[in-house]
CSV table of C-alpha atoms in Angstrom, one decimal:
chain,number,residue,atom,x,y,z
A,616,MET,CA,19.4,-45.3,-8.3
A,617,THR,CA,16.0,-44.9,-7.0
A,618,ALA,CA,13.0,-43.3,-8.7
A,619,SER,CA,13.3,-40.6,-6.0
A,620,THR,CA,17.2,-40.2,-6.2
A,621,ALA,CA,16.9,-40.1,-10.2
A,622,ASN,CA,13.9,-36.9,-9.9
A,623,ALA,CA,16.3,-35.1,-7.4
A,624,GLN,CA,19.2,-35.1,-9.5
A,625,ARG,CA,16.2,-34.0,-12.5
A,626,PHE,CA,14.7,-31.5,-10.4
A,627,ARG,CA,17.5,-29.2,-9.3
A,628,GLU,CA,16.3,-26.9,-6.7
A,629,PHE,CA,18.2,-23.7,-6.0
A,630,LYS,CA,18.2,-22.4,-3.0
A,631,MET,CA,18.5,-18.0,-1.3
A,632,PRO,CA,22.4,-17.4,-0.8
A,633,ASP,CA,24.2,-14.9,1.2
A,634,VAL,CA,25.0,-12.5,-1.0
A,635,GLY,CA,26.1,-10.3,1.9
A,636,GLU,CA,28.4,-10.2,5.0
A,637,GLY,CA,25.9,-12.9,7.1
A,638,LEU,CA,22.6,-11.6,5.5
A,639,THR,CA,20.1,-14.0,7.1
A,640,GLU,CA,17.0,-13.4,4.5
A,641,ALA,CA,15.8,-11.1,1.2
A,642,GLU,CA,13.2,-9.7,-0.2
A,643,ILE,CA,12.4,-11.1,-3.9
A,644,LEU,CA,11.9,-8.1,-6.1
A,645,LYS,CA,11.1,-9.1,-9.6
A,646,TRP,CA,11.6,-12.8,-11.4
A,647,TYR,CA,12.8,-12.4,-14.9
A,648,VAL,CA,11.7,-15.7,-15.7
A,649,GLN,CA,9.0,-17.8,-15.4
A,650,PRO,CA,7.9,-21.4,-15.5
A,651,GLY,CA,8.5,-24.0,-18.3
A,652,ASP,CA,11.4,-20.6,-19.5
A,653,THR,CA,14.1,-22.1,-20.2
A,654,VAL,CA,17.3,-21.1,-18.4
A,655,THR,CA,21.2,-21.6,-18.6
A,656,ASP,CA,23.9,-21.6,-16.2
A,657,GLY,CA,24.7,-18.5,-15.0
A,658,GLN,CA,21.3,-16.7,-16.3
A,659,VAL,CA,20.4,-13.7,-13.9
A,660,VAL,CA,16.7,-15.3,-12.3
A,661,CYS,CA,15.7,-12.6,-10.1
A,662,GLU,CA,16.4,-9.3,-8.6
A,663,VAL,CA,16.6,-10.1,-4.4
A,664,GLU,CA,16.9,-7.4,-2.1
A,665,THR,CA,18.6,-7.5,0.6
A,666,ALA,CA,19.2,-5.9,4.5
A,667,LYS,CA,22.2,-3.6,2.2
A,668,ALA,CA,20.8,-3.4,-1.8
A,669,ALA,CA,19.8,-5.3,-4.6
A,670,VAL,CA,21.1,-7.9,-6.1
A,671,GLU,CA,20.7,-9.8,-9.2
A,672,LEU,CA,21.0,-13.8,-8.3
A,673,PRO,CA,21.8,-16.0,-11.2
A,674,ILE,CA,21.1,-19.7,-11.5
A,675,PRO,CA,24.1,-22.3,-11.6
A,676,TYR,CA,21.7,-24.7,-13.6
A,677,THR,CA,21.2,-25.2,-17.3
A,678,GLY,CA,17.2,-26.2,-18.0
A,679,VAL,CA,14.0,-25.0,-18.0
A,680,VAL,CA,12.2,-23.8,-15.1
A,681,HIS,CA,9.7,-26.2,-13.3
A,682,GLU,CA,8.0,-24.4,-10.3
A,683,LEU,CA,9.4,-20.5,-8.7
A,684,ARG,CA,8.6,-21.0,-5.0
A,685,PHE,CA,8.4,-17.9,-3.7
A,686,GLY,CA,6.1,-15.0,-5.4
A,687,GLU,CA,7.6,-10.4,-5.4
A,688,GLY,CA,7.8,-9.6,-2.9
A,689,VAL,CA,8.1,-11.9,-0.2
A,690,THR,CA,10.7,-12.5,2.1
A,691,VAL,CA,13.3,-15.3,1.8
A,692,ASP,CA,15.8,-16.3,4.6
A,693,VAL,CA,18.9,-17.5,3.2
A,694,GLY,CA,19.1,-21.8,2.4
A,695,THR,CA,14.8,-22.0,1.0
A,696,ALA,CA,14.6,-22.9,-1.9
A,697,ILE,CA,13.3,-19.6,-4.2
A,698,ILE,CA,13.1,-22.1,-7.6
A,699,ALA,CA,13.1,-25.6,-9.3
A,700,VAL,CA,15.1,-26.4,-12.9
A,701,ASP,CA,14.4,-29.9,-15.2
A,702,THR,CA,17.9,-29.9,-15.8
A,703,ASP,CA,16.9,-33.2,-18.1
A,704,PRO,CA,13.1,-31.6,-19.5
A,705,GLY,CA,13.5,-34.7,-22.9
A,706,ALA,CA,13.4,-37.0,-20.3
A,707,GLY,CA,9.5,-36.9,-20.0
A,708,PRO,CA,7.0,-36.4,-17.5
A,709,ALA,CA,8.3,-37.2,-13.9
A,710,GLU,CA,7.4,-36.6,-10.7
A,711,ALA,CA,6.9,-32.9,-9.0
A,712,PRO,CA,10.1,-32.2,-6.7
A,713,ALA,CA,9.6,-33.0,-3.3
A,714,ALA,CA,9.1,-29.3,-2.0
A,715,ALA,CA,5.8,-29.7,-4.8
A,716,GLU,CA,5.2,-33.2,-3.7
A,717,ALA,CA,3.0,-33.7,-1.0
A,718,PRO,CA,1.4,-30.4,0.3
A,719,GLN,CA,0.0,-32.0,2.9
A,720,GLU,CA,2.5,-34.0,4.2
A,721,ALA,CA,4.0,-30.6,4.8
A,722,VAL,CA,1.6,-29.3,6.9
A,723,ALA,CA,1.4,-32.2,8.7
A,724,GLU,CA,4.9,-32.0,9.7
A,725,GLU,CA,4.3,-28.3,10.1
A,726,GLU,CA,1.8,-29.3,12.7
A,727,ALA,CA,3.8,-31.0,14.0
A,728,GLU,CA,7.2,-28.9,15.0
A,729,PRO,CA,4.7,-25.7,15.8
A,730,GLN,CA,8.1,-24.0,17.3
A,731,GLY,CA,9.0,-21.1,15.2
A,732,ARG,CA,7.3,-19.8,11.5
A,733,GLN,CA,8.0,-22.6,9.0
A,734,ALA,CA,8.6,-22.3,5.3
A,735,VAL,CA,5.9,-23.3,3.3
A,736,LEU,CA,5.3,-23.2,-0.6
A,737,VAL,CA,4.4,-20.1,-0.9
A,738,GLY,CA,5.3,-17.4,2.2
A,739,TYR,CA,5.6,-18.4,5.5
A,740,GLY,CA,2.7,-20.1,7.8
A,741,ALA,CA,0.6,-18.4,10.4
A,742,ALA,CA,3.3,-16.9,13.8
A,743,PRO,CA,3.0,-19.1,16.9
A,744,SER,CA,1.0,-17.1,19.4
A,745,SER,CA,2.4,-17.6,23.6
A,746,THR,CA,-1.3,-16.5,24.1
A,747,LYS,CA,-3.3,-19.0,26.0
A,748,ARG,CA,-7.2,-18.5,25.6
A,749,ARG,CA,-10.3,-20.7,26.6
A,750,ALA,CA,-12.5,-22.7,24.7
A,751,ARG,CA,-15.0,-21.0,23.3
A,752,LYS,CA,-18.3,-21.9,24.9
A,753,PRO,CA,-21.0,-23.6,22.6
A,754,GLN,CA,-23.2,-20.9,21.9
A,755,PRO,CA,-27.2,-23.0,21.2
A,756,GLY,CA,-28.3,-24.0,17.7
A,757,VAL,CA,-24.8,-23.3,16.2
A,758,PRO,CA,-23.1,-25.9,14.8
A,759,ALA,CA,-20.0,-26.3,16.2
A,760,GLN,CA,-17.3,-25.7,13.8
A,761,PRO,CA,-14.4,-28.6,12.9
A,762,GLU,CA,-10.8,-27.8,14.9
A,763,PRO,CA,-9.1,-26.3,11.6
A,764,ALA,CA,-12.0,-24.1,10.4
A,765,LYS,CA,-11.2,-22.5,13.9
A,766,ALA,CA,-8.0,-22.0,13.5
A,767,ALA,CA,-8.0,-21.1,9.8
A,768,LEU,CA,-10.2,-18.2,11.5
A,769,GLN,CA,-8.7,-17.2,14.4
A,770,ALA,CA,-5.7,-16.9,12.1
A,771,GLU,CA,-7.7,-15.0,9.9
A,772,LEU,CA,-8.8,-12.4,12.7
A,773,ASN,CA,-5.9,-11.8,14.0
A,774,GLY,CA,-4.3,-10.3,11.0
A,775,ARG,CA,-2.3,-13.6,9.6
A,776,THR,CA,-2.2,-16.5,6.7
A,777,ALA,CA,-3.6,-19.8,8.7
A,778,PRO,CA,-1.4,-22.7,7.2
A,779,ALA,CA,-3.8,-25.0,4.9
A,780,ALA,CA,-5.5,-27.9,6.8
A,781,PRO,CA,-4.7,-31.4,5.7
A,782,ALA,CA,-7.7,-32.4,3.2
A,783,THR,CA,-10.5,-34.2,5.4
A,784,PRO,CA,-13.9,-35.5,4.7
A,785,VAL,CA,-16.8,-33.1,4.7
A,786,ALA,CA,-20.0,-32.9,5.8
A,787,PRO,CA,-22.6,-32.0,3.9
A,788,ALA,CA,-23.1,-28.1,4.1
A,789,VAL,CA,-25.9,-26.6,5.3
A,790,GLN,CA,-27.3,-24.1,3.1
A,791,PRO,CA,-27.0,-20.5,4.1
A,792,ALA,CA,-30.6,-19.0,4.6
A,793,PRO,CA,-31.1,-15.9,1.9
A,794,ALA,CA,-29.5,-12.8,1.8
A,795,ALA,CA,-30.7,-9.9,3.7
A,796,PRO,CA,-30.5,-6.3,2.3
A,797,ALA,CA,-27.3,-4.2,3.4
A,798,GLY,CA,-27.7,-3.5,6.8
A,799,SER,CA,-31.1,-5.2,7.5
A,800,ALA,CA,-31.1,-6.9,10.7
A,801,VAL,CA,-29.8,-10.1,11.2
A,802,PRO,CA,-30.5,-11.8,14.4
A,803,ALA,CA,-26.9,-11.9,15.9
A,804,VAL,CA,-26.5,-15.7,16.7
A,805,GLY,CA,-23.2,-15.3,19.3
A,806,ARG,CA,-20.6,-12.5,19.0
A,807,PRO,CA,-20.6,-11.8,15.9
A,808,LEU,CA,-17.6,-12.0,13.5
A,809,ALA,CA,-15.2,-9.6,12.9
A,810,LYS,CA,-11.6,-7.9,13.1
A,811,PRO,CA,-10.7,-5.2,16.0
A,812,PRO,CA,-9.9,-2.4,13.4
A,813,VAL,CA,-13.3,-3.1,12.2
A,814,ARG,CA,-15.1,-3.3,15.4
A,815,LYS,CA,-14.0,0.0,16.4
A,816,LEU,CA,-15.3,1.6,12.1
A,817,ALA,CA,-18.5,0.3,13.6
A,818,LYS,CA,-18.1,2.0,16.8
A,819,ASP,CA,-17.3,4.9,15.7
A,820,LEU,CA,-20.0,5.3,12.9
A,821,GLY,CA,-22.8,3.4,15.5
A,822,ILE,CA,-23.2,0.7,14.6
A,823,ASP,CA,-24.6,-2.5,15.8
A,824,LEU,CA,-22.1,-5.1,14.3
A,825,ALA,CA,-25.2,-8.0,14.9
A,826,THR,CA,-27.7,-6.2,12.8
A,827,ILE,CA,-24.9,-6.3,9.4
A,828,LEU,CA,-25.5,-9.5,7.1
A,829,PRO,CA,-22.0,-10.3,7.2
A,830,THR,CA,-20.2,-10.8,3.1
A,831,GLY,CA,-16.6,-12.4,4.3
A,832,PRO,CA,-14.8,-15.7,4.6
A,833,ASP,CA,-16.5,-17.8,6.9
A,834,GLY,CA,-19.0,-14.9,7.9
A,835,ILE,CA,-16.6,-12.5,9.7
A,836,ILE,CA,-18.3,-8.9,8.8
A,837,THR,CA,-15.3,-6.4,6.2
A,838,ARG,CA,-15.4,-3.1,6.4
A,839,GLU,CA,-17.4,-2.6,3.3
A,840,ASP,CA,-20.2,-4.5,5.5
A,841,VAL,CA,-20.2,-1.9,8.1
A,842,HIS,CA,-19.7,1.1,5.2
A,843,ALA,CA,-22.7,-0.3,3.4
A,844,ALA,CA,-24.8,-0.7,7.2
A,845,ALA,CA,-23.8,3.2,7.4
A,846,THR,CA,-24.9,4.1,4.1
A,847,SER,CA,-28.3,2.7,4.0
A,848,ALA,CA,-29.0,3.1,7.7
A,849,ALA,CA,-28.5,7.4,6.8
A,850,PRO,CA,-30.9,9.7,5.3
A,851,ALA,CA,-30.7,10.3,1.8
A,852,GLU,CA,-30.0,13.5,2.1
A,853,ALA,CA,-27.7,13.4,5.1
A,854,PRO,CA,-23.8,13.9,4.8
A,855,GLY,CA,-21.7,10.2,4.0
A,856,PRO,CA,-20.7,8.0,6.9
A,857,VAL,CA,-18.0,10.1,8.1
A,858,ALA,CA,-19.2,13.0,8.2
A,859,VAL,CA,-22.0,11.6,10.6
A,860,ALA,CA,-20.3,10.3,12.4
A,861,ALA,CA,-18.2,13.3,13.4
A,862,ALA,CA,-21.1,15.3,13.6
A,863,GLU,CA,-22.9,12.2,15.9
A,864,SER,CA,-19.7,11.5,17.9
A,865,GLY,CA,-17.2,14.3,17.4
A,866,THR,CA,-14.9,11.5,15.6
A,867,VAL,CA,-13.6,10.5,12.3
A,868,ASP,CA,-12.0,7.3,11.4
A,869,THR,CA,-8.7,8.2,10.0
A,870,ALA,CA,-7.4,3.9,8.9
A,871,ALA,CA,-9.0,5.1,6.1
A,872,ARG,CA,-7.0,8.1,5.1
A,873,GLU,CA,-3.5,6.0,6.4
A,874,ARG,CA,-1.5,4.0,4.9
A,875,ARG,CA,1.0,1.3,6.4
A,876,VAL,CA,4.0,0.3,4.8
A,877,PRO,CA,6.4,-2.7,6.1
A,878,VAL,CA,9.6,-1.9,7.8
A,879,LYS,CA,11.8,-4.5,5.9
A,880,GLY,CA,15.7,-4.1,2.8
A,881,VAL,CA,17.1,-1.5,3.3
A,882,ARG,CA,15.3,0.6,5.0
A,883,LYS,CA,15.2,-1.7,8.1
A,884,ALA,CA,18.7,-2.1,8.1
A,885,THR,CA,19.0,1.8,8.3
A,886,ALA,CA,16.7,2.0,11.3
A,887,GLN,CA,18.4,-0.8,13.6
A,888,ALA,CA,21.9,0.8,12.2
A,889,MET,CA,20.9,4.6,13.1
A,890,VAL,CA,19.6,3.9,16.5
A,891,ALA,CA,22.6,0.8,17.5
A,892,SER,CA,25.2,3.5,16.2
A,893,ALA,CA,22.8,6.5,18.5
A,894,PHE,CA,23.2,4.6,21.6
A,895,THR,CA,26.2,3.1,20.9
A,896,ALA,CA,28.4,5.7,20.5
A,897,PRO,CA,28.6,8.9,22.1
A,898,HIS,CA,28.1,11.7,19.7
A,899,VAL,CA,29.5,14.7,19.5
A,900,THR,CA,28.7,18.0,16.6
A,901,GLU,CA,30.4,20.5,16.1
A,902,PHE,CA,29.9,23.7,13.5
A,903,ILE,CA,31.6,25.8,11.1
A,904,THR,CA,30.9,28.9,9.1
A,905,VAL,CA,33.2,29.0,6.3
A,906,ASP,CA,33.6,31.1,3.0
A,907,VAL,CA,33.7,29.5,0.2
A,908,THR,CA,34.0,31.7,-2.5
A,909,ARG,CA,37.2,30.6,-3.4
A,910,THR,CA,35.6,27.2,-4.0
A,911,MET,CA,33.0,28.0,-6.1
A,912,LYS,CA,35.8,29.9,-8.2
A,913,LEU,CA,37.7,26.6,-8.4
A,914,VAL,CA,35.2,24.7,-9.1
A,915,GLN,CA,34.1,26.5,-12.6
A,916,GLU,CA,38.0,26.4,-13.3
A,917,LEU,CA,38.2,22.7,-13.1
A,918,LYS,CA,35.2,22.3,-15.1
A,919,GLN,CA,37.6,23.3,-18.1
A,920,ASP,CA,40.5,22.0,-16.7
A,921,PRO,CA,40.8,19.1,-20.4
A,922,ASP,CA,42.3,16.7,-17.4
A,923,MET,CA,39.3,16.2,-15.7
A,924,ALA,CA,36.8,16.0,-18.7
A,925,GLY,CA,34.5,13.6,-19.0
A,926,LEU,CA,34.1,14.2,-15.5
A,927,ARG,CA,31.6,15.3,-12.7
A,928,VAL,CA,33.2,18.8,-10.9
A,929,ASN,CA,30.6,19.6,-8.3
A,930,PRO,CA,31.7,21.2,-4.3
A,931,LEU,CA,31.2,17.6,-2.9
A,932,LEU,CA,34.2,17.0,-4.6
A,933,LEU,CA,36.7,19.3,-3.5
A,934,VAL,CA,34.5,19.1,0.3
A,935,ALA,CA,35.6,15.6,-0.2
A,936,LYS,CA,38.9,16.7,-1.2
A,937,ALA,CA,39.7,18.8,1.7
A,938,PHE,CA,38.2,16.3,4.1
A,939,LEU,CA,41.0,13.4,3.2
A,940,VAL,CA,43.5,16.5,3.1
A,941,ALA,CA,42.5,17.5,6.9
A,942,LEU,CA,42.0,13.3,8.2
A,943,LYS,CA,46.2,13.1,6.9
A,944,ARG,CA,46.8,16.3,9.3
A,945,HIS,CA,45.1,13.9,12.1
A,946,PRO,CA,45.2,10.6,11.2
A,947,GLU,CA,44.3,9.8,14.8
A,948,ALA,CA,40.7,10.6,14.5
A,949,ASN,CA,40.4,7.8,11.5
A,950,ALA,CA,39.5,4.9,13.2
A,951,ALA,CA,37.8,2.5,15.1
A,952,TRP,CA,36.4,1.3,18.8
A,953,ASP,CA,36.7,-2.4,19.2
A,954,GLU,CA,34.5,-3.4,22.3
A,955,ALA,CA,35.2,-7.0,22.3
A,956,ASN,CA,38.6,-6.6,22.7
A,957,GLN,CA,39.0,-3.1,24.2
A,958,GLU,CA,41.2,-1.8,21.8
A,959,ILE,CA,41.2,1.9,19.8
A,960,VAL,CA,41.8,0.8,16.1
A,961,HIS,CA,44.0,3.4,14.3
A,962,LYS,CA,43.6,2.7,10.0
A,963,ASP,CA,46.6,3.7,8.0
A,964,TYR,CA,43.7,3.6,5.0
A,965,VAL,CA,40.5,5.7,4.8
A,966,ASN,CA,37.5,4.5,3.1
A,967,LEU,CA,35.2,7.6,2.2
A,968,GLY,CA,31.4,6.8,2.3
A,969,ILE,CA,29.0,9.5,0.2
A,970,ALA,CA,25.6,9.0,2.2
A,971,ALA,CA,23.3,8.6,-1.4
A,972,ALA,CA,19.3,8.7,-1.0
A,973,THR,CA,17.5,6.1,-2.8
A,974,PRO,CA,14.5,5.1,-3.7
A,975,ARG,CA,14.8,2.2,-1.4
A,976,GLY,CA,16.4,4.3,1.3
A,977,LEU,CA,19.7,5.5,2.6
A,978,ILE,CA,23.0,3.4,1.5
A,979,VAL,CA,26.3,4.5,2.2
A,980,PRO,CA,28.4,2.7,-0.3
A,981,ASN,CA,32.2,4.0,0.5
A,982,ILE,CA,35.6,5.0,-2.1
A,983,LYS,CA,38.8,2.8,-0.8
A,984,ASP,CA,41.5,3.8,-0.3
A,985,ALA,CA,40.3,7.3,-1.2
A,986,GLY,CA,43.5,8.9,0.4
A,987,VAL,CA,45.9,7.9,-2.3
A,988,LYS,CA,43.5,8.9,-5.3
A,989,THR,CA,44.5,12.1,-7.3
A,990,LEU,CA,42.1,14.9,-8.0
A,991,PRO,CA,40.0,13.2,-11.4
A,992,GLN,CA,40.7,9.3,-9.7
A,993,LEU,CA,38.1,10.4,-6.7
A,994,ALA,CA,35.7,12.4,-9.4
A,995,ALA,CA,35.3,9.6,-11.4
A,996,GLU,CA,34.8,6.9,-8.5
A,997,LEU,CA,32.3,9.4,-6.9
A,998,GLY,CA,30.8,9.5,-10.0
A,999,ASP,CA,30.6,6.1,-10.9
A,1000,LEU,CA,29.4,5.6,-6.6
A,1001,VAL,CA,26.4,8.1,-7.2
A,1002,ALA,CA,25.4,6.5,-10.4
A,1003,THR,CA,25.4,3.3,-9.2
A,1004,ALA,CA,23.4,4.3,-6.4
A,1005,ARG,CA,20.8,5.5,-7.6
A,1006,GLU,CA,20.1,2.8,-9.9
A,1007,GLY,CA,20.3,0.4,-7.0
A,1008,LYS,CA,22.7,-1.7,-7.9
A,1009,THR,CA,25.7,-1.1,-5.5
A,1010,SER,CA,26.8,-4.0,-3.5
A,1011,PRO,CA,27.4,-4.7,-0.2
A,1012,ALA,CA,31.1,-5.0,-1.1
A,1013,ALA,CA,31.2,-1.4,-1.6
A,1014,MET,CA,29.0,-0.4,1.9
A,1015,ALA,CA,31.1,-2.0,3.6
A,1016,GLY,CA,34.7,-1.1,5.7
A,1017,GLY,CA,33.6,2.8,6.0
A,1018,THR,CA,35.8,4.8,8.2
A,1019,VAL,CA,34.5,8.4,8.1
A,1020,THR,CA,31.8,10.1,6.1
A,1021,ILE,CA,30.2,13.1,4.1
A,1022,THR,CA,26.4,13.6,3.7
A,1023,ASN,CA,25.7,16.5,1.5
A,1024,VAL,CA,22.8,17.7,3.2
A,1025,GLY,CA,22.8,21.6,1.3
A,1026,VAL,CA,21.7,19.7,-1.9
A,1027,PHE,CA,18.3,19.7,-0.3
A,1028,GLY,CA,19.2,23.6,0.9
A,1029,VAL,CA,19.0,22.9,4.6
A,1030,ASP,CA,21.7,24.5,6.0
A,1031,THR,CA,23.8,22.0,8.0
A,1032,GLY,CA,22.4,19.0,10.7
A,1033,THR,CA,23.3,17.1,13.4
A,1034,PRO,CA,24.3,13.4,11.8
A,1035,ILE,CA,24.5,10.3,13.5
A,1036,LEU,CA,27.6,8.2,12.5
A,1037,ASN,CA,27.6,5.1,10.8
A,1038,PRO,CA,28.3,2.5,13.0
A,1039,GLY,CA,32.0,1.6,13.1
A,1040,GLU,CA,33.3,4.6,12.2
A,1041,SER,CA,34.5,7.2,13.9
A,1042,ALA,CA,33.3,10.5,12.0
A,1043,ILE,CA,30.9,12.2,9.4
A,1044,LEU,CA,30.5,15.6,7.8
A,1045,ALA,CA,27.8,17.6,6.8
A,1046,PHE,CA,28.6,19.5,3.9
A,1047,GLY,CA,25.6,22.5,4.6
A,1048,ALA,CA,23.4,24.7,0.9
A,1049,VAL,CA,26.1,27.6,-0.3
A,1050,LYS,CA,24.3,30.9,0.0
A,1051,LEU,CA,25.3,34.4,-0.4
A,1052,GLN,CA,25.4,35.9,2.3
A,1053,PRO,CA,26.7,39.0,4.2
A,1054,TRP,CA,30.5,38.4,5.8
A,1055,VAL,CA,33.2,41.1,6.4
A,1056,HIS,CA,35.8,40.3,3.2
A,1057,LYS,CA,39.4,42.5,3.4
A,1058,GLY,CA,37.6,45.2,5.6
A,1059,ALA,CA,34.4,45.1,4.3
A,1060,VAL,CA,31.0,43.5,4.4
A,1061,LYS,CA,30.4,42.3,0.6
A,1062,ALA,CA,27.8,39.3,-0.7
A,1063,ARG,CA,30.6,35.6,-0.7
A,1064,GLN,CA,29.4,32.6,-1.0
A,1065,VAL,CA,29.2,30.4,2.6
A,1066,THR,CA,28.2,27.0,4.1
A,1067,THR,CA,27.6,25.4,7.4
A,1068,LEU,CA,29.8,22.4,8.5
A,1069,ALA,CA,28.9,20.4,10.9
A,1070,LEU,CA,31.1,17.3,12.0
A,1071,SER,CA,29.9,14.7,14.2
A,1072,PHE,CA,32.1,12.3,16.0
A,1073,ASP,CA,32.6,9.2,18.1
A,1074,HIS,CA,34.0,10.9,21.5
A,1075,ARG,CA,35.1,7.6,22.9
A,1076,LEU,CA,37.8,8.3,20.0
A,1077,ILE,CA,37.8,11.5,19.4
A,1078,ASP,CA,38.0,14.0,21.9
A,1079,GLY,CA,36.8,17.7,21.9
A,1080,GLU,CA,40.4,19.1,20.9
A,1081,LEU,CA,41.1,16.5,18.3
A,1082,GLY,CA,37.2,17.2,16.3
A,1083,SER,CA,37.8,21.0,17.1
A,1084,LYS,CA,41.1,20.7,15.1
A,1085,LEU,CA,39.9,18.3,11.6
A,1086,LEU,CA,36.8,20.2,11.5
A,1087,ALA,CA,39.3,24.0,11.1
A,1088,ASP,CA,40.7,22.0,8.9
A,1089,VAL,CA,38.8,21.4,6.5
A,1090,ALA,CA,37.3,24.6,7.2
A,1091,ALA,CA,40.0,25.7,6.0
A,1092,ILE,CA,41.2,23.9,3.2
A,1093,LEU,CA,37.4,25.3,1.7
A,1094,GLU,CA,38.2,29.1,2.6
A,1095,ARG,CA,41.3,28.8,1.1
A,1096,PRO,CA,41.6,26.2,-1.6
A,1097,LYS,CA,45.6,26.2,-1.6
A,1098,ARG,CA,46.3,24.5,1.1
A,1099,LEU,CA,45.3,21.3,-0.9
A,1100,ILE,CA,48.7,22.1,-2.5
A,1101,THR,CA,50.7,23.3,0.5
A,1102,TRP,CA,48.7,20.8,3.4
A,1103,GLY,CA,48.6,17.9,1.0
C-alpha cells in the first residue's frame, strides 16, 4: 500500500449528498463542528438549505474533523467534498488530504481547463467570460503588471474573486510615494482604476477620479475614497455630499440606500416554480362570497369536544375538510397533466398542500392521503405540518407529490387573491379573511361572518363548469357545515 493510498483511507471526505429529488446544490447554513472536534458515525455536523428545505446532515465516519472545506453561507454542488475527517488520529502526523496538499497544482489545472466554474478550496473560482477584450496599451512611465496581477485586478473590477495565482518570484517592490491627504490632487497616470458603481458615484458627486488618492488594493479607488474626496472638497458649513450633489446636479445617489439579497434556496426555487406554473398551465380563477357564521360556531364547539382535546382547531381545518369532501364529489378535478405522454393522470388519492410562509420563503408541504383521514387525524397532521414548516425542518419528501393546495391569505387580513398553482397540481383554493358584514339572512339584513373564496385551476384539466361546481360545493359546505356529514 502506497503512502498516498494509506493517507486517502485515513482522511475520509464527506461529499454534499442529494438530499432531495434530483437537487444539484445546497447552501451550508451552519456548521456544528470545527477542526479538531471528535465526531462519531451518524452525528449531525452541519445544516444545509436546498431549494426545498433546510436539512441536517450526519457524518458517516468516526474520527477527528481535519478540515471544513467551505464556510457558512456558501452554496456547494452536490458531490463536492465539504468536510475531511481523520479516521485514525492516533497514528500521528500525516499529510493533508489531496484537496489541501497542492493548491498550486489545483490552480494550474483550473487554468488549463477553464470550462465552467471549478470548485476550489473555499468557494468557487472566477466565472468564465465570453467577452473578448483588446490588450490595453501600456502607458508611458508605468511598469507593466505581471499577467496574474492583471487577471486578479480585472476579476476584482468585475465583482468576482480571482483564483489564486501560482507562486512566482517577485521582483523588489517599488516604494510608493508618500500618501497625500484625502481629496488632494494626484497626478493621473492612465485611467484611474475603479468599479462601475464607484465611477457613477464620483460622477453624481462631481468628483474627478484623477484627483483621488486610491486606498484600495492594487490602486483601486473605493467608495470611501470618493466620499472622503467629496467631504474635503465641500465647505465646512455646506451640507453632506449627497445634499451637495442633489443641489448641484438634481440627482441623488441611491445605491447607498439599497440592499441586494442573493436569490437562492427556497426563494429561488419558489420563483422558478411560480414562473414555470404561470406560463405553462392556463390559469382560471373564480370567486365566491359565503356566509360562514355556522362554520365559525362549529369551530368553537369543536374546541370543547373531548375528541379534539390537545388538537389545534381553527377555521382552516374545516375549510380543508370541506375542500376534501367537494373533491370527493368531483374526483375528475383531482388530476395532473402529463405533457410528455399527452395524458391526463386522474388520481384516486388527495395529497393536500398547505401553503406556509416561513423565514426562508414560501413552501407547500402536503398531507398525504388527506381524503381518507378523520377530522381529528386531519387536525393533528395539519398542526404538525405548520409547526415543522415554521421551524424550517420540513423535509423534501413532505413537499413532494401534492395534488391540490390551500393558501390561507385571510390570516393577513386579505379578502382574497388569485393564487398561482403549485406546479403539477390541478387546483389551489384561497381562503380569505372572515369579517362581520351586513348579510340577508332569513329575509332580514343582519351582521354575519362572511368570507370570500377563490379557486384557481388548470384549464387544461378543469373546464369552467367543473371548476364552478367544485367551488360552489366548498362554499355550500361552509355555509351549512352539516353537509360534511350528509355529503361526506
